[in-house]
Each structure stands twice: as structure tokens, then as C-alpha cells.
Amino acid sequence: MSTTIQTKTPTVKGPAEWFSGDVYFNAYYSGDEPSRARLNLVRFTPGARTAWHKHAVGQTLHVTEGVGYVQSRGGELIEMHPGDTVHTPAGEWHWHGATADQFMCHLALWEAPAPETGEPETTWGEKVSDAEYPSAAR
Ligand code: MN
């Protein structure tokens, strides 16, 4: 392997079982062993958010545009802005997404667990309900 510009990956619509609303992502990096790093750019339209989920090895989000939310199970709602970097620890249930009235884009960096663990990178749970989602004007 030499240093090269990678082939562009298509922008993919986030699957309806993992997201509420319209979400698009680009997978910019998915390392081959021994690298297990993953880097995506995720674009959330207003009101769109992930379902509840957890990452086996945690995840770091870096907001590039707009206004968004991140919340851990039982934790306070955190408003995120461009330039904010947010880490969710390994195995912690959480969701993230746009506010009701703004787009939000973030880079998402995470790692796959070691193959011998047999653990999935991300475990998905139920949707973030309209009651859980802060749809009131900020
Ligand atoms: Mn996450």
C-alpha cells in the first residue's frame, strides 16, 4: 500500500431501523486489521436522530455544522455545537441527532472490538420516542 487518495464512497441514507427522520452518512475510513478504526461523516436533518444504541469500544463525535443533541441513558441532555468533541464510553447506551429546527453534522470515530470477542461494533435498541426527544423550541 502506498499513500493515495481513496476512492470516494457514496452518501448512504441511514437505515430506518437505526434512525428516525432523514440521516445521511459517508464512510470515510474503515481500517483493515490490525486497524479497527472507523470514521464516518453523519448528516442529520432537523428532528432526525439515532435510535438508542451502544458501541462496544466507545465512540467520539466531532460536530462540524449545525446544532445537535447527545444524551446517555438516564443522563442530562447535552446540546452540541460546531467544534465540540464528545466521547461516549464503551458500552454506554445513548443517542445523538439534530435539534428540531437545525441540521447537525458530525464526524463519528469508533473502533471495532477485537474479532475474538465476537461482539458487534454497535448494538441497536429502540427508537428515541417523540416523548423522549426535545421537540420544543430551544
Ligand atoms: Mn453513537
PDB file of C-alpha atoms and ligand atoms in Angstrom:
ATOM      1  CA  MET A   1       0.000   0.000   0.000  1.00  0.00           C
ATOM      2  CA  SER A   2       1.142   3.494  -0.732  1.00  0.00           C
ATOM      3  CA  THR A   3      -0.232   6.878   0.192  1.00  0.00           C
ATOM      4  CA  THR A   4      -3.159   7.548  -2.088  1.00  0.00           C
ATOM      5  CA  ILE A   5      -6.424   9.445  -2.236  1.00  0.00           C
ATOM      6  CA  GLN A   6      -9.101   6.863  -1.556  1.00  0.00           C
ATOM      7  CA  THR A   7     -11.937   6.081  -3.912  1.00  0.00           C
ATOM      8  CA  LYS A   8     -14.947   8.202  -2.945  1.00  0.00           C
ATOM      9  CA  THR A   9     -17.668   6.353  -1.088  1.00  0.00           C
ATOM     10  CA  PRO A  10     -21.305   7.129  -1.865  1.00  0.00           C
ATOM     11  CA  THR A  11     -23.520   9.053   0.527  1.00  0.00           C
ATOM     12  CA  VAL A  12     -25.833   6.474   2.060  1.00  0.00           C
ATOM     13  CA  LYS A  13     -29.255   7.017   3.629  1.00  0.00           C
ATOM     14  CA  GLY A  14     -29.334   5.894   7.258  1.00  0.00           C
ATOM     15  CA  PRO A  15     -31.497   2.771   7.599  1.00  0.00           C
ATOM     16  CA  ALA A  16     -34.953   3.357   9.077  1.00  0.00           C
ATOM     17  CA  GLU A  17     -34.397   0.695  11.765  1.00  0.00           C
ATOM     18  CA  TRP A  18     -31.455   2.688  13.188  1.00  0.00           C
ATOM     19  CA  PHE A  19     -32.605   6.290  12.666  1.00  0.00           C
ATOM     20  CA  SER A  20     -35.709   8.472  12.987  1.00  0.00           C
ATOM     21  CA  GLY A  21     -36.008  11.061  10.244  1.00  0.00           C
ATOM     22  CA  ASP A  22     -33.613  11.598   7.353  1.00  0.00           C
ATOM     23  CA  VAL A  23     -29.951  10.897   8.051  1.00  0.00           C
ATOM     24  CA  TYR A  24     -27.144  10.505   5.516  1.00  0.00           C
ATOM     25  CA  PHE A  25     -23.626   9.279   6.060  1.00  0.00           C
ATOM     26  CA  ASN A  26     -20.345   8.769   4.279  1.00  0.00           C
ATOM     27  CA  ALA A  27     -17.929   6.106   5.434  1.00  0.00           C
ATOM     28  CA  TYR A  28     -14.538   7.802   5.078  1.00  0.00           C
ATOM     29  CA  TYR A  29     -12.390   5.158   6.718  1.00  0.00           C
ATOM     30  CA  SER A  30     -12.817   1.529   7.720  1.00  0.00           C
ATOM     31  CA  GLY A  31      -9.477   0.065   8.710  1.00  0.00           C
ATOM     32  CA  ASP A  32      -8.253  -3.381   7.832  1.00  0.00           C
ATOM     33  CA  GLU A  33      -6.705  -5.428  10.642  1.00  0.00           C
ATOM     34  CA  PRO A  34      -4.734  -4.608  12.666  1.00  0.00           C
ATOM     35  CA  SER A  35      -6.555  -1.257  12.367  1.00  0.00           C
ATOM     36  CA  ARG A  36     -10.140  -1.434  13.543  1.00  0.00           C
ATOM     37  CA  ALA A  37     -10.795   2.322  13.298  1.00  0.00           C
ATOM     38  CA  ARG A  38     -13.933   3.655  11.619  1.00  0.00           C
ATOM     39  CA  LEU A  39     -14.626   7.246  10.537  1.00  0.00           C
ATOM     40  CA  ASN A  40     -17.967   8.431   9.189  1.00  0.00           C
ATOM     41  CA  LEU A  41     -19.450  11.841   8.472  1.00  0.00           C
ATOM     42  CA  VAL A  42     -23.103  11.783   9.513  1.00  0.00           C
ATOM     43  CA  ARG A  43     -25.612  14.423   8.428  1.00  0.00           C
ATOM     44  CA  PHE A  44     -28.891  14.718  10.348  1.00  0.00           C
ATOM     45  CA  THR A  45     -31.803  16.769   9.015  1.00  0.00           C
ATOM     46  CA  PRO A  46     -33.846  18.765  11.578  1.00  0.00           C
ATOM     47  CA  GLY A  47     -35.578  16.409  14.013  1.00  0.00           C
ATOM     48  CA  ALA A  48     -33.574  13.373  12.863  1.00  0.00           C
ATOM     49  CA  ARG A  49     -31.721  11.248  15.412  1.00  0.00           C
ATOM     50  CA  THR A  50     -30.260   7.824  16.003  1.00  0.00           C
ATOM     51  CA  ALA A  51     -32.111   5.108  17.872  1.00  0.00           C
ATOM     52  CA  TRP A  52     -30.755   4.229  21.309  1.00  0.00           C
ATOM     53  CA  HIS A  53     -27.501   2.324  20.826  1.00  0.00           C
ATOM     54  CA  LYS A  54     -24.125   1.479  22.348  1.00  0.00           C
ATOM     55  CA  HIS A  55     -20.640   0.989  20.931  1.00  0.00           C
ATOM     56  CA  ALA A  56     -18.502  -1.916  22.115  1.00  0.00           C
ATOM     57  CA  VAL A  57     -15.338   0.237  22.215  1.00  0.00           C
ATOM     58  CA  GLY A  58     -16.963   3.674  22.654  1.00  0.00           C
ATOM     59  CA  GLN A  59     -17.307   6.484  20.126  1.00  0.00           C
ATOM     60  CA  THR A  60     -16.072  10.032  19.669  1.00  0.00           C
ATOM     61  CA  LEU A  61     -18.227  12.610  17.884  1.00  0.00           C
ATOM     62  CA  HIS A  62     -16.920  15.909  16.493  1.00  0.00           C
ATOM     63  CA  VAL A  63     -19.570  18.390  15.416  1.00  0.00           C
ATOM     64  CA  THR A  64     -18.775  20.163  12.146  1.00  0.00           C
ATOM     65  CA  GLU A  65     -22.018  22.046  11.490  1.00  0.00           C
ATOM     66  CA  GLY A  66     -25.404  22.938  12.958  1.00  0.00           C
ATOM     67  CA  VAL A  67     -26.831  22.253  16.413  1.00  0.00           C
ATOM     68  CA  GLY A  68     -27.411  18.822  17.896  1.00  0.00           C
ATOM     69  CA  TYR A  69     -28.073  16.755  20.976  1.00  0.00           C
ATOM     70  CA  VAL A  70     -26.427  13.805  22.640  1.00  0.00           C
ATOM     71  CA  GLN A  71     -27.829  12.009  25.676  1.00  0.00           C
ATOM     72  CA  SER A  72     -26.829   8.925  27.633  1.00  0.00           C
ATOM     73  CA  ARG A  73     -29.424   6.675  29.234  1.00  0.00           C
ATOM     74  CA  GLY A  74     -30.523   8.420  32.429  1.00  0.00           C
ATOM     75  CA  GLY A  75     -28.170  11.330  31.715  1.00  0.00           C
ATOM     76  CA  GLU A  76     -28.697  15.005  31.028  1.00  0.00           C
ATOM     77  CA  LEU A  77     -29.454  16.263  27.528  1.00  0.00           C
ATOM     78  CA  ILE A  78     -26.307  17.859  26.087  1.00  0.00           C
ATOM     79  CA  GLU A  79     -26.552  20.441  23.291  1.00  0.00           C
ATOM     80  CA  MET A  80     -23.659  20.185  20.824  1.00  0.00           C
ATOM     81  CA  HIS A  81     -22.213  22.900  18.593  1.00  0.00           C
ATOM     82  CA  PRO A  82     -19.581  23.047  15.836  1.00  0.00           C
ATOM     83  CA  GLY A  83     -16.136  22.383  17.278  1.00  0.00           C
ATOM     84  CA  ASP A  84     -17.468  20.311  20.186  1.00  0.00           C
ATOM     85  CA  THR A  85     -15.952  16.869  20.666  1.00  0.00           C
ATOM     86  CA  VAL A  86     -17.991  14.384  22.697  1.00  0.00           C
ATOM     87  CA  HIS A  87     -16.920  10.935  23.870  1.00  0.00           C
ATOM     88  CA  THR A  88     -19.372   8.186  24.759  1.00  0.00           C
ATOM     89  CA  PRO A  89     -17.718   5.398  26.777  1.00  0.00           C
ATOM     90  CA  ALA A  90     -17.659   1.739  25.770  1.00  0.00           C
ATOM     91  CA  GLY A  91     -20.990   0.027  26.334  1.00  0.00           C
ATOM     92  CA  GLU A  92     -22.907   3.186  27.334  1.00  0.00           C
ATOM     93  CA  TRP A  93     -26.425   3.428  25.844  1.00  0.00           C
ATOM     94  CA  HIS A  94     -27.010   6.823  24.171  1.00  0.00           C
ATOM     95  CA  TRP A  95     -28.487   8.628  21.198  1.00  0.00           C
ATOM     96  CA  HIS A  96     -27.418  11.647  19.114  1.00  0.00           C
ATOM     97  CA  GLY A  97     -29.040  13.794  16.493  1.00  0.00           C
ATOM     98  CA  ALA A  98     -30.097  17.198  15.234  1.00  0.00           C
ATOM     99  CA  THR A  99     -32.263  19.656  17.109  1.00  0.00           C
ATOM    100  CA  ALA A 100     -35.845  20.003  15.915  1.00  0.00           C
ATOM    101  CA  ASP A 101     -35.061  23.179  13.946  1.00  0.00           C
ATOM    102  CA  GLN A 102     -31.465  22.803  12.693  1.00  0.00           C
ATOM    103  CA  PHE A 103     -29.328  20.427  10.686  1.00  0.00           C
ATOM    104  CA  MET A 104     -26.402  18.829  12.507  1.00  0.00           C
ATOM    105  CA  CYS A 105     -23.335  17.164  11.016  1.00  0.00           C
ATOM    106  CA  HIS A 106     -20.700  15.285  12.978  1.00  0.00           C
ATOM    107  CA  LEU A 107     -17.703  13.133  12.339  1.00  0.00           C
ATOM    108  CA  ALA A 108     -18.004   9.825  14.177  1.00  0.00           C
ATOM    109  CA  LEU A 109     -14.861   7.913  15.121  1.00  0.00           C
ATOM    110  CA  TRP A 110     -15.038   4.467  16.666  1.00  0.00           C
ATOM    111  CA  GLU A 111     -13.277   1.144  16.703  1.00  0.00           C
ATOM    112  CA  ALA A 112     -14.490  -2.366  16.122  1.00  0.00           C
ATOM    113  CA  PRO A 113     -13.873  -4.732  19.025  1.00  0.00           C
ATOM    114  CA  ALA A 114     -11.223  -7.409  18.609  1.00  0.00           C
ATOM    115  CA  PRO A 115     -12.642 -10.145  16.363  1.00  0.00           C
ATOM    116  CA  GLU A 116     -12.150 -12.847  19.009  1.00  0.00           C
ATOM    117  CA  THR A 117     -14.683 -11.098  21.280  1.00  0.00           C
ATOM    118  CA  GLY A 118     -17.459 -11.792  18.776  1.00  0.00           C
ATOM    119  CA  GLU A 119     -19.080  -8.509  19.910  1.00  0.00           C
ATOM    120  CA  PRO A 120     -20.819  -6.253  17.377  1.00  0.00           C
ATOM    121  CA  GLU A 121     -19.335  -2.765  16.843  1.00  0.00           C
ATOM    122  CA  THR A 122     -22.699  -1.189  17.632  1.00  0.00           C
ATOM    123  CA  THR A 123     -25.744  -2.669  19.349  1.00  0.00           C
ATOM    124  CA  TRP A 124     -29.052  -1.022  18.408  1.00  0.00           C
ATOM    125  CA  GLY A 125     -32.087  -0.663  20.664  1.00  0.00           C
ATOM    126  CA  GLU A 126     -35.443   1.069  20.465  1.00  0.00           C
ATOM    127  CA  LYS A 127     -36.172   4.350  18.686  1.00  0.00           C
ATOM    128  CA  VAL A 128     -35.959   7.634  20.609  1.00  0.00           C
ATOM    129  CA  SER A 129     -39.641   8.377  21.066  1.00  0.00           C
ATOM    130  CA  ASP A 130     -41.263  11.742  20.428  1.00  0.00           C
ATOM    131  CA  ALA A 131     -41.740  11.961  24.218  1.00  0.00           C
ATOM    132  CA  GLU A 132     -38.003  11.460  24.823  1.00  0.00           C
ATOM    133  CA  TYR A 133     -36.945  13.808  22.019  1.00  0.00           C
ATOM    134  CA  PRO A 134     -36.836  17.528  22.908  1.00  0.00           C
ATOM    135  CA  SER A 135     -39.026  18.891  20.138  1.00  0.00           C
ATOM    136  CA  ALA A 136     -39.869  22.137  21.954  1.00  0.00           C
ATOM    137  CA  ALA A 137     -38.123  25.278  20.733  1.00  0.00           C
ATOM    138  CA  ARG A 138     -34.768  25.753  22.427  1.00  0.00           C
TER     139      ARG A 138
HETATM  140 MN    MN B   1     -23.220   6.650  18.987  1.00  0.00          MN
END
